[in-house]
Coordinates of C-alpha atoms and ligand atoms in Angstrom, one line a residue:
Chain A
M1 CA -0.1 0.1 -0.1
T2 CA 1.2 3.4 -0.6
P3 CA 2.0 5.3 2.7
K4 CA 0.7 8.6 3.4
T5 CA 3.3 11.3 2.6
I6 CA 2.9 14.7 1.2
L7 CA -0.3 16.4 -0.2
S8 CA 0.9 16.5 -4.1
R9 CA 0.9 12.5 -3.9
P10 CA -1.9 11.1 -5.4
V11 CA -4.3 8.8 -3.0
Y12 CA -5.7 5.8 -4.6
G13 CA -8.9 4.0 -3.8
T14 CA -10.7 0.8 -4.7
L15 CA -12.0 0.0 -7.8
S16 CA -16.1 0.2 -7.7
P17 CA -18.6 -0.3 -10.5
Q18 CA -20.1 3.0 -11.8
A19 CA -23.2 4.0 -13.1
G20 CA -22.9 4.4 -16.9
T21 CA -22.7 2.7 -20.3
H22 CA -19.2 2.5 -21.3
H23 CA -16.5 1.2 -19.0
L24 CA -12.8 2.0 -20.0
F25 CA -10.5 -0.3 -17.8
V26 CA -6.5 0.4 -18.1
A27 CA -4.5 -2.0 -15.9
D28 CA -1.3 -3.6 -15.7
A29 CA 0.3 -6.4 -13.7
E30 CA -1.4 -7.1 -10.4
G31 CA -4.1 -4.3 -11.4
G32 CA -5.6 -7.2 -13.3
G33 CA -6.6 -8.6 -9.8
A34 CA -8.4 -5.3 -9.1
I35 CA -10.6 -5.7 -12.1
L36 CA -11.5 -9.2 -11.1
D37 CA -12.4 -8.3 -7.6
M38 CA -14.4 -5.5 -8.6
A39 CA -16.2 -7.7 -11.0
K40 CA -17.6 -9.6 -8.2
A41 CA -19.7 -6.6 -7.3
A42 CA -20.7 -5.6 -10.9
P43 CA -24.2 -5.7 -12.1
E44 CA -25.6 -8.3 -14.6
G45 CA -24.4 -7.3 -18.1
F46 CA -21.6 -4.7 -16.9
F47 CA -18.9 -5.9 -19.1
A48 CA -21.1 -5.9 -22.2
G49 CA -20.0 -2.3 -22.4
A50 CA -16.6 -2.5 -21.1
H51 CA -13.3 -2.0 -23.0
I52 CA -10.2 -3.6 -21.2
I53 CA -6.8 -2.6 -22.1
Y54 CA -4.4 -4.8 -20.3
I55 CA -0.5 -5.0 -19.9
P56 CA 0.5 -8.1 -18.2
R57 CA 4.1 -7.5 -17.4
E58 CA 5.7 -10.1 -15.3
A59 CA 2.9 -10.7 -13.1
G60 CA 0.2 -11.1 -15.6
A61 CA -0.2 -14.6 -16.4
A62 CA -2.6 -15.4 -13.9
Y63 CA -4.8 -12.7 -14.9
T64 CA -5.1 -12.6 -18.6
G65 CA -7.7 -15.9 -18.7
P66 CA -10.0 -14.6 -16.0
L67 CA -10.0 -11.0 -17.6
Q68 CA -11.3 -12.5 -20.7
A69 CA -13.7 -14.7 -19.1
L70 CA -15.6 -11.4 -18.0
K71 CA -16.6 -11.3 -21.9
P72 CA -15.8 -7.3 -22.3
A73 CA -16.9 -6.0 -25.5
Q74 CA -13.3 -5.3 -26.4
Y75 CA -10.3 -6.9 -24.9
Y76 CA -6.6 -5.9 -25.7
E77 CA -3.4 -7.0 -24.4
G78 CA -0.4 -4.8 -24.8
P79 CA 3.4 -5.5 -24.4
S80 CA 4.1 -2.2 -22.7
I81 CA 2.4 0.8 -21.3
A82 CA 4.2 3.0 -24.0
A83 CA 2.6 0.6 -26.5
A84 CA -1.0 0.8 -25.3
L85 CA -1.2 4.5 -24.5
P86 CA -2.1 5.4 -28.1
R87 CA -5.0 3.1 -28.1
Q88 CA -6.2 4.5 -24.9
K89 CA -6.1 8.1 -26.3
Q90 CA -7.9 7.1 -29.4
T91 CA -10.7 5.5 -27.3
L92 CA -10.7 8.6 -25.0
A93 CA -10.6 11.2 -28.1
P94 CA -14.4 11.5 -28.9
A95 CA -16.1 12.7 -25.7
R96 CA -18.9 10.2 -24.7
M97 CA -21.9 10.5 -22.4
G98 CA -21.9 7.9 -19.9
R99 CA -18.2 6.9 -20.0
R100 CA -16.3 5.7 -17.0
L101 CA -12.7 5.3 -16.4
Y102 CA -10.9 2.7 -14.2
L103 CA -7.3 2.6 -14.0
A104 CA -5.4 -0.2 -11.8
G105 CA -2.2 -1.4 -11.0
T106 CA 1.4 -0.1 -11.0
E107 CA 1.7 3.8 -9.7
G108 CA 3.5 4.3 -13.1
L109 CA 0.5 2.8 -15.1
I110 CA -2.1 4.9 -13.2
G111 CA 0.1 8.2 -13.8
Q112 CA 0.5 7.7 -17.3
A113 CA -3.1 6.7 -18.2
M114 CA -4.3 9.5 -15.9
Q115 CA -2.3 11.9 -17.8
A116 CA -3.6 10.9 -20.9
A117 CA -7.2 11.1 -19.6
L118 CA -6.4 14.7 -18.3
D119 CA -5.1 15.4 -22.0
A120 CA -8.7 14.3 -23.2
G121 CA -10.2 16.8 -20.8
I122 CA -11.5 14.3 -18.1
D123 CA -11.6 15.6 -14.7
H124 CA -9.3 13.6 -12.3
G125 CA -11.7 13.6 -9.8
S126 CA -14.1 11.4 -11.7
I127 CA -11.5 8.5 -12.5
Q128 CA -11.4 5.4 -10.5
T129 CA -8.0 4.4 -9.4
E130 CA -6.6 1.2 -7.3
Q131 CA -2.8 1.0 -6.7
R132 CA -1.4 -2.8 -6.8
G133 CA 1.8 -4.2 -7.3
S134 CA 5.2 -2.4 -7.8
L135 CA 5.5 1.1 -6.4
A136 CA 8.3 1.7 -8.8
R137 CA 8.4 5.5 -9.9
R138 CA 8.5 7.6 -13.0
V139 CA 11.0 10.4 -12.2
Q140 CA 11.4 13.8 -13.9
C141 CA 14.9 14.8 -13.7
V142 CA 14.3 18.4 -12.7
H143 CA 17.6 19.6 -14.4
C144 CA 17.3 18.0 -17.8
K145 CA 13.5 17.2 -17.8
G146 CA 14.2 13.4 -19.2
I147 CA 11.9 11.0 -17.5
T148 CA 13.4 7.8 -15.8
E149 CA 11.0 4.9 -15.8
D150 CA 10.5 2.3 -13.1
V151 CA 12.9 3.7 -10.5
T152 CA 13.4 1.5 -7.4
T153 CA 16.2 3.1 -5.7
Q154 CA 16.9 6.0 -3.8
P155 CA 19.0 7.9 -5.0
V156 CA 18.9 7.2 -8.8
R157 CA 21.0 8.0 -11.7
C158 CA 19.1 10.1 -14.2
S159 CA 19.1 8.1 -17.4
H160 CA 19.2 11.0 -19.5
C161 CA 21.9 13.6 -18.1
G162 CA 23.4 11.0 -15.7
L163 CA 22.9 13.4 -12.5
L164 CA 22.5 11.4 -9.2
L165 CA 18.9 12.2 -8.2
F166 CA 17.2 12.1 -4.9
V167 CA 13.5 11.1 -5.6
R168 CA 11.1 13.4 -4.0
D169 CA 7.7 12.6 -2.9
H170 CA 6.5 15.7 -4.8
Y171 CA 4.4 14.6 -7.7
S172 CA 3.1 16.2 -10.9
R173 CA -0.1 14.6 -12.3
R174 CA 0.4 16.5 -15.5
L175 CA 3.8 14.8 -15.9
A176 CA 2.9 11.7 -14.4
A177 CA 6.0 11.8 -12.4
F178 CA 7.9 12.2 -9.5
Q179 CA 10.6 15.0 -9.1
G180 CA 14.2 14.1 -9.0
V181 CA 16.6 16.6 -7.7
C182 CA 20.5 16.2 -7.7
I183 CA 21.5 14.7 -4.4
N184 CA 25.0 16.1 -4.2
A185 CA 24.7 19.3 -6.0
E186 CA 26.3 21.1 -3.1
D187 CA 29.3 19.0 -3.1
Q188 CA 29.8 16.3 -5.9
S189 CA 32.4 14.5 -4.2
E190 CA 29.8 13.1 -1.7
I191 CA 28.4 10.1 -3.3
P192 CA 25.5 8.5 -1.1
P193 CA 25.1 4.6 -1.3
I194 CA 22.1 3.7 -3.8
E195 CA 19.6 1.5 -2.1
E196 CA 16.3 0.0 -2.8
A197 CA 13.4 2.1 -1.7
F198 CA 10.5 1.6 -4.0
R199 CA 9.2 -1.9 -4.8
Chain B
M1 CA 14.3 63.2 -10.6
G2 CA 13.4 59.6 -11.4
I3 CA 15.2 56.1 -10.4
N4 CA 19.1 56.0 -11.0
F5 CA 19.1 52.6 -12.6
R6 CA 22.2 50.6 -11.8
T7 CA 24.1 48.4 -14.4
E8 CA 24.9 45.3 -12.5
T9 CA 25.0 41.4 -12.6
F10 CA 23.3 38.5 -10.8
R11 CA 25.5 35.7 -12.0
D12 CA 29.1 35.2 -12.9
D13 CA 30.8 38.3 -11.6
F14 CA 28.0 39.2 -9.1
S15 CA 28.4 43.0 -9.1
F16 CA 24.8 43.6 -7.8
R17 CA 24.8 45.8 -4.7
N18 CA 22.3 48.1 -2.8
S19 CA 22.9 51.9 -2.8
P20 CA 22.7 53.4 0.7
E21 CA 18.9 54.6 0.1
H22 CA 18.1 51.1 -1.1
I23 CA 19.7 49.5 2.2
R24 CA 17.3 51.9 4.3
R25 CA 14.3 50.8 2.2
F26 CA 14.9 47.0 2.3
P27 CA 11.7 45.1 3.3
F28 CA 13.2 43.3 6.4
P29 CA 10.9 40.6 7.2
F30 CA 11.1 40.1 10.9
H31 CA 9.0 42.2 13.4
E32 CA 10.1 40.0 16.6
D33 CA 13.4 38.1 17.4
S34 CA 12.1 34.8 16.3
Y35 CA 10.2 33.4 13.0
M36 CA 7.7 30.9 12.6
Y37 CA 5.1 30.3 9.7
A38 CA 1.9 32.2 10.1
V39 CA -1.1 33.5 8.1
N40 CA 0.8 36.6 7.7
I41 CA -1.5 38.3 5.2
E42 CA -2.5 42.0 5.3
P43 CA -4.1 44.7 2.9
H44 CA -1.7 46.0 0.2
V45 CA -2.3 49.6 1.2
A46 CA 0.3 52.2 0.4
G47 CA 3.5 52.6 2.9
P48 CA 5.7 55.4 3.5
A49 CA 7.1 57.8 0.7
G50 CA 10.4 56.0 -0.1
S51 CA 9.5 52.5 1.0
V52 CA 8.8 49.5 -1.1
L53 CA 5.5 49.9 -0.2
E54 CA 4.9 53.3 -1.5
H55 CA 3.8 52.0 -4.7
P56 CA 1.4 49.2 -5.7
I57 CA 4.2 47.7 -7.9
D58 CA 7.7 48.8 -6.8
V59 CA 10.2 49.6 -9.2
D60 CA 13.6 50.3 -7.9
E61 CA 17.3 50.8 -9.1
H62 CA 17.8 47.0 -10.0
Y63 CA 14.9 47.2 -12.7
V64 CA 17.1 47.3 -15.8
S65 CA 19.6 44.7 -14.8
E66 CA 16.8 42.4 -13.3
M67 CA 15.2 42.4 -16.6
A68 CA 18.4 41.7 -18.5
D69 CA 18.9 38.6 -16.2
R70 CA 15.3 37.4 -16.9
A71 CA 15.9 37.5 -20.7
L72 CA 19.3 35.2 -20.1
V73 CA 17.2 32.9 -18.1
L74 CA 14.4 32.5 -20.8
A75 CA 16.8 32.3 -23.4
E76 CA 18.5 29.3 -21.8
D77 CA 15.2 27.5 -20.6
P78 CA 11.9 28.7 -22.2
L79 CA 9.9 26.4 -19.7
R80 CA 10.1 29.1 -17.0
C81 CA 7.4 30.9 -18.8
Q82 CA 4.2 29.0 -19.3
S83 CA 0.6 29.4 -20.0
L84 CA -2.1 26.6 -20.0
P85 CA -4.3 27.4 -23.0
H86 CA -7.4 28.9 -20.9
M87 CA -5.3 31.6 -19.2
T88 CA -4.7 34.0 -22.1
L89 CA -7.5 36.2 -21.1
A90 CA -5.8 36.5 -17.6
G91 CA -2.6 37.5 -19.1
W92 CA -4.3 40.5 -20.7
D93 CA -5.9 41.3 -17.1
L94 CA -2.3 41.2 -15.9
L95 CA -0.8 43.3 -18.7
E96 CA -3.5 46.1 -17.9
L97 CA -2.6 45.8 -14.2
L98 CA 1.1 46.3 -14.6
M99 CA 0.9 48.9 -17.1
T100 CA -1.5 51.2 -15.6
A101 CA 0.5 50.7 -12.1
K102 CA 3.7 51.4 -13.6
A103 CA 2.4 54.5 -15.6
E104 CA 0.5 56.3 -12.9
S105 CA 3.3 55.7 -10.3
Y106 CA 6.3 56.3 -12.4
P107 CA 5.2 58.7 -15.1
E108 CA 8.9 59.8 -15.9
H109 CA 9.6 56.2 -16.8
F110 CA 6.4 54.7 -18.2
S111 CA 3.4 56.0 -20.0
L112 CA 0.4 54.4 -21.4
T113 CA -2.1 55.9 -23.7
R114 CA -5.3 54.3 -24.4
D115 CA -7.8 55.0 -27.1
G116 CA -10.7 52.1 -26.9
D117 CA -8.6 49.1 -27.8
R118 CA -5.9 50.9 -29.1
W119 CA -3.0 51.1 -26.6
H120 CA 0.4 52.7 -26.9
W121 CA 3.1 51.8 -24.3
I122 CA 6.4 53.6 -23.7
N123 CA 8.8 52.1 -21.3
R124 CA 11.8 54.4 -21.2
P125 CA 14.2 52.6 -19.0
L126 CA 14.0 49.6 -21.3
G127 CA 13.8 51.7 -24.6
I128 CA 10.6 50.0 -25.6
D129 CA 7.8 52.0 -27.4
Q130 CA 5.0 49.6 -28.4
K131 CA 1.6 50.2 -30.2
F132 CA -0.8 47.1 -29.9
L133 CA -4.5 46.3 -30.0
F134 CA -5.5 45.2 -26.4
G135 CA -6.9 41.5 -26.7
D136 CA -5.1 41.2 -30.0
L137 CA -2.3 38.4 -29.7
T138 CA -0.8 39.1 -33.1
T139 CA 0.0 42.9 -32.1
L140 CA 2.4 41.9 -29.6
P141 CA 5.9 40.1 -30.0
Y142 CA 5.1 37.6 -26.9
G143 CA 1.8 36.6 -25.3
P144 CA 0.5 39.3 -23.1
M145 CA 1.7 37.8 -19.8
E146 CA 5.3 37.1 -21.2
Y147 CA 5.4 40.7 -22.8
I148 CA 4.6 42.7 -19.5
T149 CA 6.4 40.3 -17.1
R150 CA 9.6 40.6 -19.3
Q151 CA 9.3 44.3 -18.3
S152 CA 8.4 43.7 -14.5
Q153 CA 10.6 42.8 -11.6
G154 CA 9.6 39.6 -9.7
D155 CA 8.2 36.4 -10.6
F156 CA 4.5 36.3 -11.4
C157 CA 1.8 33.0 -11.1
I158 CA -1.6 33.3 -12.2
L159 CA -4.0 31.2 -10.5
D160 CA -7.3 30.1 -11.9
Q161 CA -10.2 29.8 -9.3
R162 CA -12.6 27.0 -9.6
D163 CA -13.9 24.1 -7.4
G164 CA -13.1 26.3 -4.4
N165 CA -9.5 26.2 -5.0
L166 CA -6.6 27.8 -6.8
W167 CA -4.8 26.3 -9.6
M168 CA -1.2 27.5 -11.0
D169 CA -2.3 27.5 -14.6
A170 CA 0.3 30.2 -15.7
G171 CA 3.3 31.9 -14.7
I172 CA 6.9 33.4 -15.3
V173 CA 9.5 32.1 -12.8
T174 CA 13.1 33.2 -13.3
T175 CA 14.0 34.5 -9.8
Q176 CA 12.6 31.7 -7.4
A177 CA 13.5 30.5 -4.3
D178 CA 14.1 26.8 -5.5
W179 CA 10.9 25.6 -7.0
S180 CA 10.0 24.6 -10.7
L181 CA 7.1 26.2 -12.3
D182 CA 7.5 23.6 -15.0
F183 CA 6.9 20.8 -12.4
D184 CA 4.1 22.7 -10.5
I185 CA 2.0 23.9 -13.2
G186 CA -1.7 22.8 -13.3
M187 CA -1.4 21.9 -9.6
N188 CA -3.7 23.3 -6.7
F189 CA -2.8 25.3 -3.7
F190 CA -2.3 22.2 -1.4
E191 CA -0.5 20.4 -4.1
W192 CA 2.2 23.0 -4.8
H193 CA 2.7 23.8 -1.2
A194 CA 3.1 20.0 -0.3
P195 CA 6.9 20.2 0.2
V196 CA 6.6 23.0 2.8
P197 CA 7.1 21.4 6.5
L198 CA 4.9 22.2 9.5
A199 CA 2.7 24.9 8.0
H200 CA -0.1 22.0 6.8
E201 CA -0.4 20.7 10.4
K202 CA -0.9 24.3 11.7
G203 CA -3.6 24.6 9.4
I204 CA -1.9 27.5 7.7
F205 CA -2.7 26.6 4.2
T206 CA -6.6 26.0 4.8
R207 CA -6.8 29.3 6.1
A208 CA -4.8 31.2 3.7
L209 CA -6.5 29.5 0.9
K210 CA -9.9 30.7 2.4
F211 CA -8.6 34.1 2.5
L212 CA -7.3 34.2 -0.9
T213 CA -10.4 32.8 -2.8
N214 CA -11.9 36.0 -1.3
V215 CA -9.9 38.5 -2.5
Q216 CA -11.9 41.1 -4.1
Q217 CA -10.8 43.3 -7.2
G218 CA -9.4 46.6 -6.1
K219 CA -8.5 45.3 -2.8
P220 CA -5.1 43.4 -3.0
A221 CA -3.2 41.9 -0.1
R222 CA 0.2 41.0 0.7
R223 CA 2.7 38.9 2.8
L224 CA 6.4 38.7 3.2
N225 CA 8.3 35.5 3.0
W226 CA 12.2 34.9 3.1
T227 CA 15.2 32.8 2.5
M228 CA 18.8 33.1 2.3
T229 CA 21.0 33.0 -1.1
I230 CA 24.7 32.8 -1.4
N231 CA 25.9 35.4 -4.0
P232 CA 23.6 37.7 -5.1
R233 CA 21.9 35.1 -7.5
L234 CA 18.3 35.7 -8.7
D235 CA 18.1 32.5 -10.6
T236 CA 18.1 29.8 -7.8
S237 CA 15.9 27.6 -9.5
P238 CA 15.8 23.7 -8.9
E239 CA 16.6 23.6 -12.6
N240 CA 20.2 25.0 -12.3
Y241 CA 20.6 23.8 -8.5
H242 CA 23.5 21.7 -9.6
K243 CA 25.2 24.9 -10.7
W244 CA 24.4 27.2 -7.7
G245 CA 24.3 24.5 -5.2
P246 CA 28.3 24.5 -4.9
D247 CA 28.1 28.0 -3.8
R248 CA 26.7 27.2 -0.4
A249 CA 29.9 25.1 0.6
T250 CA 31.9 28.3 -0.4
V251 CA 31.1 30.2 2.8
T252 CA 33.8 31.1 5.3
P253 CA 33.9 33.3 8.0
E254 CA 35.8 35.8 6.0
N255 CA 33.4 36.1 3.1
V256 CA 30.1 35.9 4.9
G257 CA 29.5 39.8 4.6
Q258 CA 29.8 39.8 1.0
K259 CA 28.7 36.3 0.1
V260 CA 25.6 35.5 2.2
H261 CA 22.4 37.5 1.0
L262 CA 18.9 37.8 3.0
R263 CA 16.4 37.0 0.1
V264 CA 13.0 38.3 0.9
E265 CA 9.8 38.1 -1.4
L266 CA 7.3 40.6 -1.2
Q267 CA 4.2 38.5 -2.3
S268 CA 1.0 40.2 -3.3
F269 CA -2.4 38.7 -4.2
W270 CA -4.8 40.6 -6.8
R271 CA -7.9 39.7 -8.3
L272 CA -8.1 40.2 -12.1
P273 CA -11.2 41.8 -13.5
R274 CA -12.1 39.8 -16.7
S275 CA -10.9 36.3 -16.0
N276 CA -11.7 36.6 -12.4
A277 CA -8.2 35.0 -11.7
L278 CA -5.8 35.7 -9.0
V279 CA -2.3 37.1 -9.7
F280 CA 0.5 36.4 -7.2
P281 CA 3.7 38.7 -7.8
I282 CA 6.4 37.5 -6.0
R283 CA 8.9 40.3 -5.9
C284 CA 12.7 39.4 -4.7
Y285 CA 14.5 41.8 -2.9
L286 CA 18.5 40.9 -1.9
I287 CA 20.5 42.3 0.7
K288 CA 24.3 41.4 1.6
M289 CA 25.1 40.7 5.2
D290 CA 27.6 43.8 5.0
E291 CA 24.8 45.9 4.0
L292 CA 22.3 44.5 6.3
V293 CA 24.5 45.0 9.5
T294 CA 24.6 49.0 8.9
S295 CA 21.4 48.6 10.8
P296 CA 22.3 47.6 14.3
K297 CA 18.6 46.6 15.2
W298 CA 18.6 44.3 11.9
A299 CA 22.0 42.8 12.6
R300 CA 20.9 42.0 16.3
R301 CA 17.4 40.6 15.2
L302 CA 18.6 38.4 12.3
H303 CA 21.3 37.0 14.7
R304 CA 18.5 35.8 16.9
V305 CA 16.4 34.7 14.2
I306 CA 18.9 32.4 12.4
R307 CA 20.2 31.0 15.6
D308 CA 16.8 30.0 17.0
L309 CA 15.3 28.8 13.7
P310 CA 13.5 25.6 13.8
E311 CA 15.7 22.8 12.3
E312 CA 12.9 21.8 9.9
L313 CA 12.7 25.3 8.5
A314 CA 16.5 25.7 8.3
T315 CA 16.7 22.4 6.4
Y316 CA 13.7 23.4 3.9
K317 CA 15.4 26.8 3.4
G318 CA 18.7 25.2 2.6
L319 CA 20.8 26.9 5.3
T320 CA 22.3 23.9 7.0
R321 CA 25.8 24.0 5.5
Y322 CA 26.5 27.5 6.3
R323 CA 24.1 28.2 9.3
A324 CA 26.9 27.9 12.0
T325 CA 29.3 30.2 10.4
L326 CA 26.6 32.7 9.6
V327 CA 25.4 32.5 13.3
E328 CA 28.9 33.2 14.6
W329 CA 29.6 35.9 12.2
L330 CA 26.5 37.7 13.2
A331 CA 26.9 37.1 16.8
R332 CA 29.7 40.0 16.7
Y333 CA 26.7 42.4 16.1
D334 CA 24.5 41.3 18.8
D335 CA 25.3 42.7 22.1
G336 CA 22.2 41.3 23.7
T337 CA 20.1 44.5 24.1
P338 CA 16.6 44.4 23.4
T339 CA 15.2 45.2 19.8
S340 CA 12.3 47.5 19.4
P341 CA 9.2 46.1 18.1
G342 CA 8.4 46.4 14.2
F343 CA 10.0 46.1 11.0
G344 CA 12.1 49.4 10.5
P345 CA 15.7 50.1 11.1
E346 CA 15.7 51.7 14.6
Ligands
HEM1 C1 -1.7 32.0 -4.4 C2 -0.4 32.5 -4.1 C3 0.6 31.5 -3.6 C4 1.2 31.0 -4.6 C5 1.4 30.8 -6.2 C6 2.4 30.3 -3.6 C7 3.4 29.4 -4.0 C8 4.6 28.8 -3.2 C9 5.4 28.1 -3.8 C10 5.8 27.8 -5.4 C11 6.3 27.5 -2.6 C12 7.3 26.8 -2.8 C13 7.1 25.4 -2.4 C14 8.2 24.2 -2.8 O1 9.1 24.0 -1.6 O2 8.1 23.8 -3.8 C15 5.6 28.3 -1.6 C16 6.0 28.2 -0.3 C17 5.5 28.6 1.0 N1 4.4 29.2 0.8 FE1 3.1 30.0 -0.8 N2 2.3 30.6 -2.4 C18 0.9 31.4 -2.4 C19 0.5 31.9 -1.2 C20 0.8 31.7 0.2 C21 0.1 32.2 1.0 C22 -1.1 33.2 1.1 C23 1.0 31.6 2.4 C24 0.4 31.9 3.7 C25 0.7 32.0 5.0 C26 1.9 30.8 2.0 C27 2.8 30.2 2.5 C28 3.9 29.6 2.2 C29 5.1 29.3 2.9 C30 5.2 29.3 4.5 C31 6.2 28.5 2.3 C32 7.3 28.0 2.6 C33 8.5 29.0 2.4 C34 9.7 29.2 3.0 O3 10.0 28.6 4.2 O4 10.7 29.4 2.4 N3 1.9 31.0 0.3 N4 4.7 29.0 -1.9

């Protein structure tokens, strides 16, 4: 579970079926389990209007069969978040009455799918989210602006400019990223140990 | 007589300094010998002649050089000036506010002539003579917010007001105390303040937001905030922290007087008429320790404030590396006598 930190950090809930006619799910890895748990509370015929975009990653093998068994109107499996995003964006492009959005899985997946939804003009408060699985972070280097994906250590080396970054809890929904700030800016000869921090 | 604009730098050779008159008018931020966060907001009404509060928008001897520094920052990093698409109208509101305030307070330096939407702006210190159509983007070289804030000291955030909250949806930020507009744009009042220690728990932000969302047009408000900066550097952005951070390790007992600066932000809050947005100018004033201690009261008081500052605040403000050196240096100016209440020099 995500420990409570600071107010820019998103708070996640538990998926629950919303009134509506079109239900778009975007999930990765253990997020598949969140959809399955929610399905238990869903009314008859709920998935007939559903579109599931699922990125299995390492943990997904256990979920792909049961997700398809929900018989959603559309089911898609993507090899990566980046590969699946254009499909989500295309689906969201035409504004639709009665559409509900559900995001589940890693913090990185929820963040990026949320970002695409915000760009499509959807209010973040109307989106259901449930965090499951990895707490690995997407980190924006405040210096070079490059994003480093799937960060599990503190500090981390920026994959773009190479600075050693302290990963803050400060989070931008617009960038779908935590902020990384040079950890030894004041004295570059200080090299703190790199330790696993987000998993 | 007009203002005698200095030619000086805020980088490289750091030739910035205050004239004796500007030392006297420095907005010293401590009204007592200790400091803690509070909802320190008051009406932005005119202060004494010569003070930074004499005019609603203060222009001082650093104006021309500060604008040159802003241009350098923007050339290096255009992300310091951003405006979400729905904020253009607020940009025109801000342009009107700043042009009218400057022209009214400093007619020898600025003039604005209006004939319906046909406006004529003259900025003599910067050598600008611009005719344009108010509301027509194609008649200015930049968007309205960027155009006028390239001619106005201090950073500016424009906050959209909706859902009972304020959203940082536009801004120009080149003289900031270590926060990133590019990262914070689009956030609400609680989100962009998230990194501040202690103040959330004290309920300060909840009360401050309630006040701000009720600010009325024509009734601006203000507050002071402060931190410290090594060398008179305006651009202490997180973007460039790896470049200016090393300065903090260069403070020695011998150079405190010239290197260490008190950095005070005069922040004000204005309701904008057409957009109903709130604009938040953050005007930065710098003073060297050598300049500050020319007022015995300021010197004594600053010594006590820095010495007794709660650890969380000292860490947040980045003082840790040189705090002890600074306190020891300031102690020489503190004979233990009481300081009089209030902000002024004695
Ligand atoms: C709408 C106007 C305001 C804007 C745009 C604004 C913006 C900011 C920003 C960007 C920071 C830096 C946060 C960081 O560390 O990343 C900050 C700090 C802070 N703000 Fe505000 N602020 C506003 C109004 C206020 C008000 C009304 C208060 C009232 C009490 C306040 C109190 C503070 C405090 C105490 C800090 C920490 C400053 C320090 O210790 O140096 N702010 N603000």
